[in-house]
Tab-separated table of C-alpha atoms in Angstrom:
chain	number	residue	atom	x	y	z
A	1	MET	CA	0.000	0.000	0.000
A	2	LYS	CA	2.918	2.311	0.706
A	3	GLN	CA	4.154	1.733	-2.810
A	4	GLN	CA	0.678	2.520	-4.203
A	5	LEU	CA	0.567	5.811	-2.309
A	6	GLU	CA	3.957	6.838	-3.702
A	7	GLN	CA	2.798	5.957	-7.227
A	8	ILE	CA	-0.333	8.076	-6.759
A	9	ARG	CA	1.782	11.023	-5.579
A	10	GLN	CA	4.149	10.809	-8.525
A	11	ALA	CA	1.325	10.408	-11.060
A	12	ALA	CA	-0.647	13.319	-9.590
A	13	LEU	CA	2.361	15.670	-9.568
A	14	CYS	CA	3.154	14.719	-13.151
A	15	GLU	CA	-0.404	15.481	-14.278
A	16	LEU	CA	-0.392	18.785	-12.348
A	17	ASP	CA	2.703	19.893	-14.257
A	18	GLY	CA	0.897	19.229	-17.527
A	19	CYS	CA	-2.235	21.260	-16.633
A	20	ALA	CA	-2.606	24.295	-18.917
A	21	ALA	CA	-5.992	25.583	-17.703
A	22	LEU	CA	-8.060	25.732	-14.536
A	23	PRO	CA	-10.653	23.154	-15.727
A	24	GLU	CA	-7.835	20.633	-16.295
A	25	LEU	CA	-6.483	21.344	-12.825
A	26	ASP	CA	-9.882	20.786	-11.261
A	27	ALA	CA	-10.193	17.470	-13.088
A	28	VAL	CA	-6.861	16.322	-11.589
A	29	ARG	CA	-7.995	17.379	-8.116
A	30	VAL	CA	-11.196	15.366	-8.418
A	31	LYS	CA	-9.334	12.371	-9.873
A	32	TYR	CA	-6.963	12.039	-6.923
A	33	LEU	CA	-8.560	13.874	-3.960
A	34	GLY	CA	-12.286	13.620	-4.665
A	35	LYS	CA	-14.710	11.357	-2.817
A	36	LYS	CA	-14.176	8.695	-5.451
A	37	GLY	CA	-10.569	9.643	-6.103
A	38	GLU	CA	-7.602	7.270	-6.161
A	39	LEU	CA	-6.160	8.456	-2.850
A	40	THR	CA	-9.532	8.076	-1.164
A	41	ALA	CA	-9.898	4.565	-2.563
A	42	ILE	CA	-6.547	3.560	-1.048
A	43	LEU	CA	-7.492	4.972	2.360
A	44	LYS	CA	-10.686	2.904	2.370
A	45	GLN	CA	-8.492	-0.227	2.365
A	46	MET	CA	-6.701	0.685	5.599
A	47	GLY	CA	-9.056	-1.567	7.541
A	48	LYS	CA	-7.193	-4.551	6.117
A	49	LEU	CA	-3.884	-3.369	7.607
A	50	SER	CA	-2.443	-4.523	10.909
A	51	ALA	CA	-2.461	-2.257	13.938
A	52	GLU	CA	1.240	-1.537	13.462
A	53	GLU	CA	0.886	-0.543	9.762
A	54	ARG	CA	-2.154	1.748	10.102
A	55	PRO	CA	-0.388	4.704	11.802
A	56	VAL	CA	2.481	4.589	9.325
A	57	ILE	CA	0.262	4.403	6.255
A	58	GLY	CA	-2.164	6.969	7.690
A	59	GLN	CA	0.628	9.472	8.296
A	60	LEU	CA	2.008	8.927	4.782
A	61	ALA	CA	-1.446	9.303	3.220
A	62	ASN	CA	-2.036	12.603	5.079
A	63	GLU	CA	1.391	13.886	3.983
A	64	ILE	CA	0.595	13.018	0.361
A	65	ARG	CA	-2.877	14.662	0.563
A	66	ALA	CA	-1.424	17.828	2.111
A	67	GLY	CA	1.364	17.901	-0.474
A	68	LEU	CA	-1.049	17.497	-3.377
A	69	GLU	CA	-3.409	20.161	-2.016
A	70	GLU	CA	-0.509	22.608	-1.695
A	71	ALA	CA	0.699	21.768	-5.210
A	72	ILE	CA	-2.827	22.233	-6.622
A	73	SER	CA	-3.168	25.604	-4.858
A	74	ALA	CA	0.173	26.816	-6.198
A	75	LYS	CA	-0.681	25.617	-9.695
A	76	SER	CA	-4.064	27.355	-9.475
A	77	GLU	CA	-2.445	30.702	-8.629
A	78	GLN	CA	0.002	30.220	-11.485
A	79	LEU	CA	-2.775	29.506	-14.006
A	80	LYS	CA	-4.883	32.453	-12.772
A	81	ALA	CA	-1.938	34.802	-13.166
A	82	ALA	CA	-1.308	33.462	-16.670
A	83	GLU	CA	-4.965	33.911	-17.632
A	84	LEU	CA	-4.956	37.503	-16.309
A	85	GLU	CA	-1.791	38.294	-18.224
A	86	LYS	CA	-3.307	36.883	-21.401
A	87	LYS	CA	-6.526	38.852	-20.858
A	88	LEU	CA	-4.617	42.079	-20.288
A	89	GLU	CA	-2.561	41.442	-23.392
A	90	ASN	CA	-5.681	40.901	-25.510
A	91	GLU	CA	-7.546	43.889	-24.050
A	92	LYS	CA	-4.738	46.416	-23.975
A	93	ILE	CA	-5.492	49.848	-25.386
A	94	ASP	CA	-3.151	51.802	-27.568
A	95	VAL	CA	-3.521	55.285	-26.063
A	96	THR	CA	-1.690	56.774	-29.041
A	97	LEU	CA	-4.558	55.904	-31.399
A	98	PRO	CA	-6.914	58.792	-32.249
A	99	SER	CA	-10.099	58.715	-30.174
A	100	LYS	CA	-13.614	58.654	-31.531
A	101	LYS	CA	-14.930	62.116	-32.150
A	102	ASN	CA	-17.587	63.208	-29.683
A	103	ALA	CA	-20.692	64.705	-31.215
A	104	LEU	CA	-20.822	68.389	-30.332
A	105	GLY	CA	-24.154	70.010	-29.607
A	106	HIS	CA	-25.140	73.579	-30.337
A	107	LYS	CA	-27.296	76.279	-28.828
A	108	HIS	CA	-31.062	75.974	-28.745
A	109	PRO	CA	-32.824	78.542	-30.969
A	110	LEU	CA	-34.281	80.201	-27.848
A	111	SER	CA	-30.773	80.578	-26.411
A	112	VAL	CA	-29.475	81.987	-29.698
A	113	VAL	CA	-32.096	84.736	-29.807
A	114	LEU	CA	-31.885	85.451	-26.066
A	115	GLU	CA	-28.139	86.026	-26.307
A	116	GLU	CA	-28.652	88.317	-29.306
A	117	VAL	CA	-31.216	90.369	-27.372
A	118	GLU	CA	-29.001	90.532	-24.275
A	119	ASP	CA	-26.004	91.658	-26.371
A	120	ILE	CA	-28.075	94.404	-27.997
A	121	PHE	CA	-29.336	95.851	-24.730
A	122	MET	CA	-26.018	95.472	-22.901
A	123	GLY	CA	-24.514	97.437	-25.791
A	124	MET	CA	-26.949	100.226	-24.873
A	125	GLY	CA	-25.846	100.182	-21.233
A	126	PHE	CA	-28.476	97.878	-19.744
A	127	ASP	CA	-27.747	95.444	-16.925
A	128	ILE	CA	-29.340	91.984	-16.666
A	129	ALA	CA	-31.449	91.394	-13.548
A	130	SER	CA	-33.208	88.266	-12.318
A	131	GLY	CA	-35.704	87.312	-9.629
A	132	PRO	CA	-37.617	84.347	-8.177
A	133	GLU	CA	-40.000	82.339	-10.338
A	134	VAL	CA	-42.188	81.581	-7.288
A	135	GLU	CA	-43.411	85.053	-6.439
A	136	TRP	CA	-45.614	86.939	-3.982
A	137	ASP	CA	-48.921	88.287	-5.216
A	138	TYR	CA	-47.778	91.749	-4.160
A	139	TYR	CA	-44.802	91.824	-6.537
A	140	ASN	CA	-46.597	90.115	-9.421
A	141	PHE	CA	-49.785	92.206	-9.277
A	142	GLU	CA	-50.382	94.735	-6.491
A	143	ALA	CA	-47.115	96.678	-6.758
A	144	LEU	CA	-47.746	96.884	-10.525
A	145	ASN	CA	-51.032	98.749	-9.979
A	146	ILE	CA	-53.141	95.594	-10.335
A	147	PRO	CA	-55.100	95.183	-7.056
A	148	LYS	CA	-56.993	91.986	-6.259
A	149	GLU	CA	-60.261	93.172	-7.841
A	150	HIS	CA	-58.651	94.603	-10.976
A	151	PRO	CA	-60.102	93.164	-14.239
A	152	ALA	CA	-56.593	92.817	-15.703
A	153	ARG	CA	-56.133	89.754	-13.498
A	154	ASP	CA	-58.807	87.972	-15.524
A	155	THR	CA	-56.583	88.031	-18.606
A	156	GLN	CA	-53.732	86.202	-16.825
A	157	ASP	CA	-54.615	82.606	-15.943
A	158	THR	CA	-52.399	82.229	-12.909
A	159	PHE	CA	-50.952	79.193	-11.135
A	160	TYR	CA	-51.600	79.996	-7.466
A	161	ILE	CA	-49.688	78.118	-4.771
A	162	THR	CA	-51.450	79.875	-1.885
A	163	GLU	CA	-53.728	82.893	-1.824
A	164	ASN	CA	-50.704	85.191	-1.791
A	165	MET	CA	-48.063	83.059	-3.535
A	166	LEU	CA	-47.943	82.099	-7.207
A	167	LEU	CA	-45.795	81.208	-10.193
A	168	ARG	CA	-44.985	84.554	-11.734
A	169	THR	CA	-47.006	85.426	-14.837
A	170	GLN	CA	-44.451	87.983	-16.042
A	171	THR	CA	-40.940	89.134	-15.213
A	172	SER	CA	-42.241	92.576	-14.153
A	173	PRO	CA	-41.770	91.658	-10.443
A	174	VAL	CA	-38.029	91.879	-11.086
A	175	GLN	CA	-38.494	95.558	-11.982
A	176	ILE	CA	-40.262	96.182	-8.660
A	177	ARG	CA	-37.561	94.411	-6.675
A	178	VAL	CA	-34.807	96.393	-8.426
A	179	MET	CA	-36.541	99.729	-7.820
A	180	GLU	CA	-37.009	98.872	-4.130
A	181	LYS	CA	-33.289	98.188	-3.671
A	182	GLN	CA	-31.681	100.612	-6.113
A	183	GLN	CA	-32.132	104.323	-6.536
A	184	PRO	CA	-32.279	105.760	-10.079
A	185	PRO	CA	-30.709	105.866	-12.558
A	186	ILE	CA	-31.880	102.338	-13.422
A	187	ARG	CA	-31.438	100.570	-16.748
A	188	ILE	CA	-32.139	96.829	-16.733
A	189	ILE	CA	-33.615	93.964	-18.709
A	190	SER	CA	-35.071	90.939	-16.907
A	191	PRO	CA	-35.270	87.767	-19.028
A	192	GLY	CA	-36.721	84.609	-17.520
A	193	ARG	CA	-39.379	81.916	-17.411
A	194	VAL	CA	-42.992	82.788	-16.673
A	195	PHE	CA	-46.071	80.629	-16.165
A	196	ARG	CA	-49.713	80.908	-17.137
A	197	SER	CA	-52.482	78.346	-17.117
A	198	ASP	CA	-52.830	78.174	-20.893
A	199	ALA	CA	-53.699	75.149	-22.981
A	200	VAL	CA	-50.828	74.008	-25.207
A	201	ASP	CA	-51.264	74.824	-28.893
A	202	ALA	CA	-49.245	76.271	-31.765
A	203	THR	CA	-48.975	79.712	-30.113
A	204	HIS	CA	-49.542	79.059	-26.380
A	205	SER	CA	-47.753	77.202	-23.603
A	206	PRO	CA	-48.135	77.135	-19.808
A	207	LEU	CA	-44.393	77.872	-19.623
A	208	PHE	CA	-42.703	80.460	-21.796
A	209	HIS	CA	-40.065	83.204	-21.591
A	210	GLN	CA	-40.307	86.961	-21.335
A	211	ILE	CA	-37.747	89.711	-21.660
A	212	GLU	CA	-38.776	92.914	-19.903
A	213	GLY	CA	-36.905	96.175	-19.728
A	214	LEU	CA	-36.953	99.161	-17.383
A	215	VAL	CA	-35.335	102.602	-17.514
A	216	VAL	CA	-35.854	105.117	-14.684
A	217	ASP	CA	-34.060	108.460	-14.503
A	218	LYS	CA	-34.701	112.159	-14.576
A	219	GLY	CA	-36.300	113.496	-17.744
A	220	ILE	CA	-37.165	110.150	-19.404
A	221	THR	CA	-39.846	110.554	-22.110
A	222	MET	CA	-41.683	108.517	-24.757
A	223	ALA	CA	-39.078	109.762	-27.227
A	224	ASP	CA	-36.415	107.852	-25.265
A	225	LEU	CA	-38.616	104.740	-25.333
A	226	LYS	CA	-39.115	104.976	-29.084
A	227	GLY	CA	-35.436	105.583	-29.739
A	228	CYS	CA	-34.404	102.638	-27.565
A	229	LEU	CA	-36.848	100.230	-29.215
A	230	GLU	CA	-36.007	101.475	-32.703
A	231	SER	CA	-32.309	100.820	-32.079
A	232	PHE	CA	-33.172	97.374	-30.766
A	233	ALA	CA	-35.317	96.501	-33.813
A	234	LYS	CA	-32.663	97.648	-36.267
A	235	ARG	CA	-29.980	95.612	-34.509
A	236	LEU	CA	-32.173	92.512	-34.397
A	237	TYR	CA	-33.862	92.637	-37.815
A	238	GLY	CA	-31.690	94.928	-39.936
A	239	GLU	CA	-31.044	98.622	-40.495
A	240	ASP	CA	-34.033	99.001	-42.823
A	241	THR	CA	-36.466	97.990	-40.060
A	242	LYS	CA	-39.046	100.553	-38.958
A	243	ILE	CA	-41.244	100.535	-35.873
A	244	ARG	CA	-44.634	102.010	-35.078
A	245	LEU	CA	-46.346	102.599	-31.739
A	246	ARG	CA	-50.098	101.989	-31.356
A	247	PRO	CA	-52.087	103.215	-28.328
A	248	HIS	CA	-52.908	100.483	-25.826
A	249	HIS	CA	-53.554	100.028	-22.110
A	250	PHE	CA	-51.470	98.327	-19.436
A	251	PRO	CA	-52.222	98.941	-15.726
A	252	PHE	CA	-48.545	99.527	-14.921
A	253	THR	CA	-47.753	102.046	-17.689
A	254	GLU	CA	-49.362	105.355	-18.657
A	255	PRO	CA	-49.421	106.094	-21.533
A	256	SER	CA	-49.091	102.558	-22.986
A	257	CYS	CA	-48.501	101.259	-26.483
A	258	GLU	CA	-48.128	98.168	-28.610
A	259	VAL	CA	-44.982	98.164	-30.756
A	260	ASP	CA	-44.870	96.754	-34.292
A	261	VAL	CA	-41.894	96.287	-36.606
A	262	SER	CA	-41.998	96.419	-40.364
A	263	CYS	CA	-42.115	92.887	-41.735
A	264	PHE	CA	-38.522	91.731	-42.168
A	265	ARG	CA	-39.520	89.147	-44.751
A	266	CYS	CA	-41.403	91.330	-47.230
A	267	GLY	CA	-40.083	94.754	-46.219
A	268	GLY	CA	-43.579	95.984	-45.364
A	269	LYS	CA	-45.200	95.048	-48.672
A	270	GLY	CA	-47.387	92.293	-47.217
A	271	CYS	CA	-46.867	88.520	-46.990
A	272	PRO	CA	-48.239	85.486	-45.111
A	273	MET	CA	-45.902	86.119	-42.162
A	274	CYS	CA	-47.343	89.601	-41.500
A	275	LYS	CA	-50.825	88.577	-42.688
A	276	ASN	CA	-50.440	91.037	-45.583
A	277	GLU	CA	-50.364	93.975	-43.174
A	278	GLY	CA	-46.672	94.813	-43.558
A	279	TRP	CA	-46.288	95.039	-39.765
A	280	ILE	CA	-45.599	92.478	-37.029
A	281	GLU	CA	-46.395	93.085	-33.363
A	282	ILE	CA	-43.424	92.189	-31.153
A	283	LEU	CA	-43.892	93.831	-27.757
A	284	GLY	CA	-45.823	96.081	-25.391
A	285	ALA	CA	-44.399	99.167	-23.725
A	286	GLY	CA	-45.164	102.489	-22.068
A	287	MET	CA	-44.155	105.054	-19.485
A	288	VAL	CA	-43.980	103.639	-15.949
A	289	HIS	CA	-47.180	104.529	-14.080
A	290	PRO	CA	-46.592	107.079	-11.254
A	291	LYS	CA	-48.313	104.721	-8.784
A	292	VAL	CA	-45.795	101.999	-9.598
A	293	LEU	CA	-42.929	104.421	-8.945
A	294	LYS	CA	-44.509	105.440	-5.619
A	295	ASN	CA	-44.993	101.794	-4.586
A	296	CYS	CA	-41.235	101.329	-4.977
A	297	GLY	CA	-40.225	104.462	-3.105
A	298	VAL	CA	-39.344	106.450	-6.248
A	299	ASP	CA	-40.625	110.034	-6.390
A	300	PRO	CA	-42.611	110.433	-9.655
A	301	GLU	CA	-42.232	114.230	-9.382
A	302	VAL	CA	-38.470	113.824	-9.794
A	303	TYR	CA	-38.101	110.662	-11.850
A	304	SER	CA	-39.851	109.105	-14.797
A	305	GLY	CA	-39.229	105.957	-16.742
A	306	PHE	CA	-40.321	103.558	-19.437
A	307	ALA	CA	-40.830	99.820	-19.476
A	308	PHE	CA	-41.328	97.221	-22.172
A	309	GLY	CA	-41.909	93.483	-22.410
A	310	MET	CA	-41.595	90.926	-25.182
A	311	GLY	CA	-41.975	87.167	-25.555
A	312	LEU	CA	-38.767	85.307	-26.371
A	313	GLU	CA	-40.659	82.516	-28.127
A	314	ARG	CA	-42.408	85.048	-30.362
A	315	LEU	CA	-39.107	86.689	-31.301
A	316	THR	CA	-37.573	83.275	-32.007
A	317	MET	CA	-40.488	82.163	-34.173
A	318	PHE	CA	-40.122	85.315	-36.277
A	319	ARG	CA	-36.334	85.047	-36.315
A	320	PHE	CA	-36.308	81.485	-37.711
A	321	SER	CA	-39.724	81.340	-39.426
A	322	ILE	CA	-41.055	78.733	-36.988
A	323	ASP	CA	-44.809	78.281	-37.223
A	324	ASP	CA	-45.472	76.148	-34.120
A	325	LEU	CA	-44.356	77.036	-30.591
A	326	ARG	CA	-44.395	73.390	-29.518
A	327	LEU	CA	-41.483	72.532	-31.816
A	328	MET	CA	-39.139	74.423	-29.492
A	329	TYR	CA	-39.978	72.198	-26.513
A	330	GLU	CA	-40.257	68.706	-28.027
A	331	ASN	CA	-36.476	68.066	-28.244
A	332	ASP	CA	-36.805	66.695	-31.776
A	333	MET	CA	-33.216	66.496	-33.041
A	334	LYS	CA	-34.342	66.664	-36.668
A	335	PHE	CA	-35.857	70.057	-35.892
A	336	LEU	CA	-33.121	71.371	-33.610
A	337	SER	CA	-30.293	70.333	-35.940
A	338	GLN	CA	-31.466	72.990	-38.416
A	339	PHE	CA	-30.167	75.698	-36.125
């Protein structure tokens, strides 16, 4: 039996040396050390040995088992290291190769027009001001000469959070906040998101963008308003652009006007874009109402000012001949890639 054990050890070590992969190694382990392995089969015959032989053979068998287990473990580590080396060799990356080009995006049409408008007004000395989108009723309505019972509130479908808190329906509250904190002279524009409870269609959205402007100083007149807006229109639509002011009413300006520009597509001759009128309405404006100045702590006997407001979506639709407002919010890459 001692000779058999030595033969098993030699045969097992020889097969271990020839193993080239982990599955082969596991097969050798099972063959010699498994429940039905050759070494186990020999040990089952120890009952036939004399009392003197059993301790000797038992000790030798344990030494052989321990030796084979250690050899299998060492071989396993060797094969794992070889497999890892081979994997790293096959998966290595040549960092000197040129990388794949990343697709570069571009500005959204709303961002393009907004930056153009901001550049124009900053070139005229305006600052850009911002304010909260969740606003108090006071700043959104009351300070702008629109008390709770005023009929003008009926024309603005408002998202109320509480009785006195709402999502702003215009960026005019920014003008009030600036006048409360800053003494004239004031010259700002306030672009930003506004919210109204409108059904979504080709020209309406519950979320859209406004750009409002405010100038307050001594001696400001309607002539200054017209000159400012005329310069803006010429910069945005071309030097041949003309503007006209039509009487209107806004609670926070007096007098008030709607401002049209000559159609930049047909030059005022009449086309589908201007509905054959030759003019396109782009914004509302007027002289700041004395009550609004008083509400902000500005003396209307000393100072006067003008304000205006325009929709960014409307400007963008005219700028790029877009006929449906929804296209600008649907994230359709076929549409956006045109710009």
